[in-house]
Tab-separated table of C-alpha atoms and ligand atoms in Angstrom:
chain	number	residue	atom	x	y	z
A	1	MET	CA	14.100	72.903	3.867
A	2	THR	CA	14.860	70.946	0.135
A	3	THR	CA	14.157	67.747	-0.491
A	4	THR	CA	17.526	66.838	-1.305
A	5	GLU	CA	18.245	68.176	2.383
A	6	HIS	CA	15.237	66.026	3.522
A	7	SER	CA	16.194	62.682	1.864
A	8	PRO	CA	18.966	61.135	3.905
A	9	SER	CA	17.111	61.586	6.909
A	10	ALA	CA	13.380	60.775	5.532
A	11	ALA	CA	14.603	57.449	4.052
A	12	ALA	CA	16.172	56.299	7.104
A	13	SER	CA	13.086	57.207	9.202
A	14	GLY	CA	11.558	54.757	7.078
A	15	ALA	CA	13.741	51.970	7.045
A	16	SER	CA	14.157	52.212	10.555
A	17	ALA	CA	10.456	52.270	11.685
A	18	THR	CA	10.216	48.730	9.830
A	19	GLU	CA	13.310	47.285	11.516
A	20	ARG	CA	12.044	48.158	14.560
A	21	PHE	CA	8.417	46.738	14.007
A	22	GLN	CA	9.827	43.651	12.758
A	23	GLN	CA	12.145	42.771	15.859
A	24	ASP	CA	8.559	42.984	17.578
A	25	LYS	CA	7.328	39.409	17.343
A	26	SER	CA	4.778	40.022	19.555
A	27	PRO	CA	1.902	41.454	16.997
A	28	TYR	CA	1.281	38.145	15.501
A	29	ASP	CA	1.134	35.995	19.164
A	30	ALA	CA	-1.649	39.235	19.877
A	31	VAL	CA	-3.870	37.644	17.481
A	32	LYS	CA	-3.346	34.086	17.684
A	33	ASN	CA	-6.540	32.934	19.049
A	34	VAL	CA	-8.335	35.008	16.655
A	35	SER	CA	-10.835	32.656	14.695
A	36	PRO	CA	-10.871	32.033	11.022
A	37	GLU	CA	-14.515	33.299	10.357
A	38	ARG	CA	-13.005	36.423	12.106
A	39	VAL	CA	-10.258	36.548	9.500
A	40	ASP	CA	-12.162	35.673	6.710
A	41	LYS	CA	-14.858	38.313	7.352
A	42	LEU	CA	-12.452	41.143	7.578
A	43	ALA	CA	-10.223	40.158	4.336
A	44	ARG	CA	-13.555	39.563	2.540
A	45	GLN	CA	-14.692	43.331	3.246
A	46	VAL	CA	-11.272	44.483	2.231
A	47	LEU	CA	-11.312	43.022	-1.101
A	48	ALA	CA	-14.801	43.491	-1.355
A	49	GLY	CA	-14.113	47.217	-1.037
A	50	VAL	CA	-11.374	47.604	-3.282
A	51	HIS	CA	-13.436	45.098	-6.002
A	52	GLN	CA	-16.075	48.140	-5.983
A	53	THR	CA	-13.709	50.529	-6.626
A	54	ILE	CA	-12.258	48.868	-9.526
A	55	ARG	CA	-15.753	49.245	-10.760
A	56	ASP	CA	-17.086	52.007	-9.766
A	57	ASN	CA	-14.149	53.742	-11.715
A	58	GLN	CA	-13.249	51.603	-14.385
A	59	VAL	CA	-9.805	50.864	-13.375
A	60	THR	CA	-7.682	50.068	-16.091
A	61	TYR	CA	-4.906	47.508	-16.582
A	62	ASP	CA	-2.276	50.137	-16.672
A	63	GLU	CA	-3.630	51.565	-13.055
A	64	TYR	CA	-3.839	48.290	-11.453
A	65	ASN	CA	0.306	47.531	-12.345
A	66	ALA	CA	1.302	50.990	-11.294
A	67	LEU	CA	-0.490	50.149	-8.121
A	68	LYS	CA	1.220	46.642	-7.919
A	69	ALA	CA	4.351	48.624	-8.528
A	70	TRP	CA	3.552	51.134	-6.168
A	71	MET	CA	3.123	48.762	-3.111
A	72	ILE	CA	6.171	46.263	-3.934
A	73	GLN	CA	8.026	49.957	-3.672
A	74	VAL	CA	6.299	50.790	-0.346
A	75	GLY	CA	7.593	47.570	0.838
A	76	LEU	CA	11.129	48.015	-0.077
A	77	ASP	CA	11.370	51.902	0.862
A	78	GLY	CA	10.478	50.382	4.581
A	79	GLU	CA	7.290	52.715	4.664
A	80	TRP	CA	4.566	50.548	5.855
A	81	PRO	CA	4.680	52.019	9.135
A	82	LEU	CA	4.258	55.679	7.207
A	83	PHE	CA	1.541	54.540	5.519
A	84	LEU	CA	-0.392	52.482	8.057
A	85	ASP	CA	-0.078	55.291	10.872
A	86	VAL	CA	-0.697	57.836	8.364
A	87	TRP	CA	-3.771	57.033	6.565
A	88	VAL	CA	-5.214	54.026	8.866
A	89	GLU	CA	-4.308	54.640	12.208
A	90	HIS	CA	-6.711	57.350	13.207
A	91	VAL	CA	-9.775	54.850	12.449
A	92	VAL	CA	-8.170	52.330	14.809
A	93	GLU	CA	-7.862	54.518	17.624
A	94	ASP	CA	-11.327	56.088	17.143
A	95	VAL	CA	-13.055	52.616	17.119
A	96	ASN	CA	-10.752	51.242	19.995
A	97	THR	CA	-11.458	54.394	22.419
A	98	ALA	CA	-14.666	55.284	22.079
A	99	HIS	CA	-15.780	53.772	25.152
A	100	ARG	CA	-13.919	56.419	27.599
A	101	HIS	CA	-14.917	59.157	29.647
A	102	GLY	CA	-11.276	60.726	30.326
A	103	ASN	CA	-9.021	61.951	27.817
A	104	LYS	CA	-9.487	61.630	23.896
A	105	GLY	CA	-6.586	59.834	22.579
A	106	SER	CA	-4.743	60.203	19.059
A	107	ILE	CA	-2.691	57.704	17.082
A	108	GLU	CA	0.843	56.828	18.199
A	109	GLY	CA	2.278	57.086	14.565
A	110	PRO	CA	5.669	55.179	14.072
A	111	TYR	CA	8.210	56.824	15.704
A	112	TYR	CA	7.797	55.617	19.487
A	113	VAL	CA	10.476	53.864	21.338
A	114	PRO	CA	9.909	52.339	25.382
A	115	ASP	CA	11.764	52.958	28.053
A	116	ALA	CA	12.890	56.555	27.718
A	117	PRO	CA	15.288	57.836	30.487
A	118	GLU	CA	13.566	58.263	33.337
A	119	GLN	CA	13.483	62.059	35.073
A	120	GLY	CA	11.402	61.920	37.624
A	121	ALA	CA	8.085	64.200	38.201
A	122	GLU	CA	10.198	67.051	38.167
A	123	GLY	CA	12.992	67.140	35.084
A	124	THR	CA	13.798	68.777	31.855
A	125	ILE	CA	13.655	65.913	28.462
A	126	PRO	CA	16.783	65.064	27.258
A	127	MET	CA	17.823	67.423	24.486
A	128	ARG	CA	21.151	68.950	22.795
A	129	ASP	CA	23.255	71.957	24.418
A	130	GLY	CA	21.566	75.211	22.588
A	131	GLU	CA	18.281	72.598	21.207
A	132	ALA	CA	17.025	75.252	19.140
A	133	GLY	CA	12.745	76.131	19.858
A	134	ASP	CA	10.902	78.067	22.150
A	135	PRO	CA	10.988	76.573	25.710
A	136	LEU	CA	7.873	75.092	27.227
A	137	VAL	CA	7.217	74.438	30.810
A	138	TRP	CA	4.346	72.231	31.334
A	139	GLU	CA	2.941	71.395	34.725
A	140	ALA	CA	0.029	69.557	35.173
A	141	GLN	CA	-1.493	66.135	36.622
A	142	ILE	CA	-2.780	63.070	36.071
A	143	THR	CA	-5.977	61.981	37.577
A	144	SER	CA	-8.804	59.349	37.280
A	145	THR	CA	-12.486	59.960	35.983
A	146	ASP	CA	-13.712	60.623	39.357
A	147	GLY	CA	-11.289	63.215	39.966
A	148	THR	CA	-8.619	60.761	42.387
A	149	PRO	CA	-5.148	61.685	41.560
A	150	LEU	CA	-3.172	59.137	40.542
A	151	GLN	CA	0.792	57.754	40.490
A	152	GLY	CA	1.660	57.238	37.403
A	153	LYS	CA	3.601	58.068	33.983
A	154	VAL	CA	3.840	60.249	31.457
A	155	GLU	CA	6.054	59.106	28.133
A	156	LEU	CA	6.863	62.146	26.391
A	157	TRP	CA	8.252	62.297	22.503
A	158	HIS	CA	8.444	64.411	20.036
A	159	ALA	CA	10.301	65.843	16.640
A	160	ASP	CA	13.018	68.709	17.256
A	161	ALA	CA	12.833	72.142	15.104
A	162	ASP	CA	13.843	70.726	12.288
A	163	GLY	CA	10.590	67.907	12.364
A	164	TYR	CA	13.257	65.005	13.115
A	165	TYR	CA	12.936	61.931	15.596
A	166	SER	CA	15.965	60.770	17.595
A	167	GLN	CA	16.495	57.131	16.562
A	168	PHE	CA	14.811	57.374	13.530
A	169	ALA	CA	16.760	60.151	11.652
A	170	PRO	CA	20.828	60.085	11.664
A	171	GLY	CA	22.712	62.013	13.452
A	172	ILE	CA	20.858	62.910	16.875
A	173	PRO	CA	21.486	61.559	20.383
A	174	GLU	CA	19.921	58.600	21.009
A	175	TRP	CA	17.178	59.919	23.339
A	176	ASN	CA	16.877	63.484	22.466
A	177	LEU	CA	13.781	64.659	22.996
A	178	ARG	CA	12.478	61.301	24.689
A	179	GLY	CA	11.411	60.700	28.154
A	180	THR	CA	9.391	59.504	31.222
A	181	PHE	CA	8.374	61.577	33.976
A	182	SER	CA	6.899	59.694	37.002
A	183	THR	CA	4.727	60.919	39.206
A	184	GLY	CA	4.088	60.322	43.111
A	185	PRO	CA	1.154	60.094	44.432
A	186	ASP	CA	-0.455	63.329	43.899
A	187	GLY	CA	-0.072	62.467	40.461
A	188	LYS	CA	1.891	65.972	39.632
A	189	PHE	CA	4.563	66.910	37.138
A	190	LYS	CA	6.534	69.065	35.301
A	191	ILE	CA	8.227	68.936	32.310
A	192	THR	CA	10.702	71.030	30.440
A	193	THR	CA	11.086	70.811	26.860
A	194	ILE	CA	11.304	72.767	23.538
A	195	ARG	CA	7.824	73.575	21.316
A	196	PRO	CA	8.417	71.447	18.507
A	197	ALA	CA	7.652	72.459	14.517
A	198	PRO	CA	5.295	71.512	11.961
A	199	TYR	CA	6.313	68.012	10.513
A	200	GLN	CA	6.331	66.851	7.109
A	201	ILE	CA	5.885	63.661	6.878
A	202	PRO	CA	8.821	61.986	4.134
A	203	THR	CA	8.118	62.573	0.876
A	204	ASP	CA	11.388	61.024	-0.869
A	205	GLY	CA	9.983	57.804	-1.288
A	206	SER	CA	6.649	56.018	-2.056
A	207	CYS	CA	4.515	57.885	0.271
A	208	GLY	CA	5.909	61.093	-0.975
A	209	LYS	CA	4.698	59.632	-4.557
A	210	LEU	CA	1.169	58.937	-3.575
A	211	ILE	CA	1.267	62.238	-2.348
A	212	ALA	CA	2.254	64.407	-5.214
A	213	ALA	CA	0.217	62.151	-7.564
A	214	ALA	CA	-2.922	62.795	-5.443
A	215	GLY	CA	-1.889	66.598	-5.280
A	216	TRP	CA	-1.971	66.054	-1.494
A	217	HIS	CA	0.428	67.850	1.117
A	218	ALA	CA	2.543	65.967	3.596
A	219	TRP	CA	2.232	67.943	6.360
A	220	ARG	CA	1.212	66.925	10.029
A	221	PRO	CA	0.703	70.406	12.481
A	222	ALA	CA	3.558	70.058	15.139
A	223	HIS	CA	2.611	67.919	17.661
A	224	LEU	CA	3.595	66.369	21.378
A	225	HIS	CA	3.358	62.440	21.852
A	226	VAL	CA	2.578	61.187	25.174
A	227	LYS	CA	1.707	57.806	26.341
A	228	VAL	CA	0.007	58.397	30.034
A	229	SER	CA	-0.166	55.521	32.237
A	230	ALA	CA	-1.389	54.155	35.985
A	231	PRO	CA	-1.872	51.050	37.718
A	232	GLY	CA	-5.486	49.803	37.234
A	233	HIS	CA	-6.349	52.492	34.166
A	234	GLU	CA	-6.191	52.157	30.896
A	235	LEU	CA	-3.412	53.500	28.920
A	236	LEU	CA	-3.776	56.370	26.988
A	237	THR	CA	-1.971	57.361	23.711
A	238	ALA	CA	-2.732	60.994	22.410
A	239	GLN	CA	-0.935	63.786	20.914
A	240	LEU	CA	-1.236	67.586	21.996
A	241	TYR	CA	-1.424	70.153	19.584
A	242	PHE	CA	-0.771	73.989	19.327
A	243	PRO	CA	-3.329	76.593	18.272
A	244	GLY	CA	-3.172	78.793	15.074
A	245	ASP	CA	-1.302	75.500	13.424
A	246	PRO	CA	-1.842	76.396	9.963
A	247	HIS	CA	-2.547	72.458	9.877
A	248	ASN	CA	-4.663	71.852	12.913
A	249	GLY	CA	-7.609	71.600	10.051
A	250	ASP	CA	-5.834	69.602	7.351
A	251	ASP	CA	-3.799	66.960	8.839
A	252	ILE	CA	-2.586	64.597	6.346
A	253	ALA	CA	-3.086	61.907	9.682
A	254	ASP	CA	-6.268	62.876	10.508
A	255	ALA	CA	-5.013	62.949	13.671
A	256	VAL	CA	-6.028	66.080	15.458
A	257	LYS	CA	-9.266	66.565	18.168
A	258	PRO	CA	-9.989	70.139	19.447
A	259	GLU	CA	-10.140	68.260	22.495
A	260	LEU	CA	-6.049	67.856	22.181
A	261	ILE	CA	-5.231	71.482	21.231
A	262	LEU	CA	-3.035	73.267	23.668
A	263	ASP	CA	-3.786	76.701	25.284
A	264	PRO	CA	0.127	78.158	26.026
A	265	LYS	CA	1.032	81.031	27.890
A	266	PRO	CA	4.030	83.063	27.052
A	267	ASP	CA	5.950	83.371	29.611
A	268	GLY	CA	7.359	86.394	28.661
A	269	HIS	CA	10.723	85.442	27.874
A	270	GLY	CA	9.804	83.708	24.637
A	271	GLY	CA	8.761	80.186	26.162
A	272	TYR	CA	4.965	79.113	27.031
A	273	THR	CA	3.922	77.653	29.764
A	274	ILE	CA	1.144	74.861	29.611
A	275	ASP	CA	-0.941	72.817	32.041
A	276	TYR	CA	-3.036	70.297	30.048
A	277	GLY	CA	-3.788	67.597	32.507
A	278	PHE	CA	-4.876	63.849	32.154
A	279	VAL	CA	-7.803	62.370	33.051
A	280	LEU	CA	-7.250	58.011	32.711
A	281	ASP	CA	-10.043	55.587	32.540
A	282	PRO	CA	-10.304	52.816	35.272
A	283	VAL	CA	-9.933	49.626	33.937
A	284	GLU	CA	-13.518	47.669	33.827
A	285	GLY	CA	-14.128	44.180	35.682
B	301	LIG	C1	3.996	60.081	11.260
B	301	LIG	C2	5.117	60.889	12.172
B	301	LIG	C3	4.701	61.160	13.074
B	301	LIG	O1	5.461	61.994	14.108
B	301	LIG	C4	3.167	60.788	13.134
B	301	LIG	O2	2.862	61.373	14.702
B	301	LIG	C5	2.382	60.371	12.920
B	301	LIG	C6	2.818	59.534	11.397
B	301	LIG	C7	4.533	59.324	9.830
B	301	LIG	O3	5.536	60.072	9.388
B	301	LIG	O4	3.492	58.577	9.082
B	302	LIG	FE1	4.899	62.436	15.619
């Protein structure tokens, strides 16, 4: 795909991720009781890291001004969600889930939308007639760490075969490849979808400029996003990957873990079946 073909959707994806995040006022509410001492400590430590980088590398005024111009443009492009979710979120995710005994998680990324249409425990994710991509049938169960089946839900969202997410790229039906699958008490679900393609983060904006200037690549391996929840249990946010993907080992977002790689079996008709289940940690206390 050429940059020109990619451009309209990429620009729109960044801007809609920013707009959507700004509508949510809860990020500030959630930290309103954080002490000035903690803010002071975090801000100082981040700045100290920046200062040290400048000293260690004898950063010039030209480089400083280029940084300033670039940071202004990241905001104008609406790419802060993209930047943070690609280069920062994976460490936040690690720190906050290290105590778990159940499933490993992974980053949420910028393209989650709550309240995707309910499909029941067995169903096909909303998709267009003739949606491109190999069919994928996923049959598994949600359990607690002690093995008890959990009545819960799997929220699934992923890119289409061109790497685009509905509601963030134009021209795709609102809930395409987004669905909620609520299980019965046995925790079992059976989801039909398509296998997504590897995905290149938008390269036509400021994040792309950094990638090009640093000689990096923009690829994420193909992935399925999930949020898995059940009463009395910690919410699991994860991504699942496909074996053999050329970018499992060098994901730009550093969000692949070996435990999150699927084991798809060919179904004999060009599609695949998967049986990846979820183990949720009970909420402590
Ligand atoms: C980005 C996109 C994703 O699909 C994802 O899972 C993580 C990050 C991004 O473009 O920032
Ligand atoms: Fe994604």
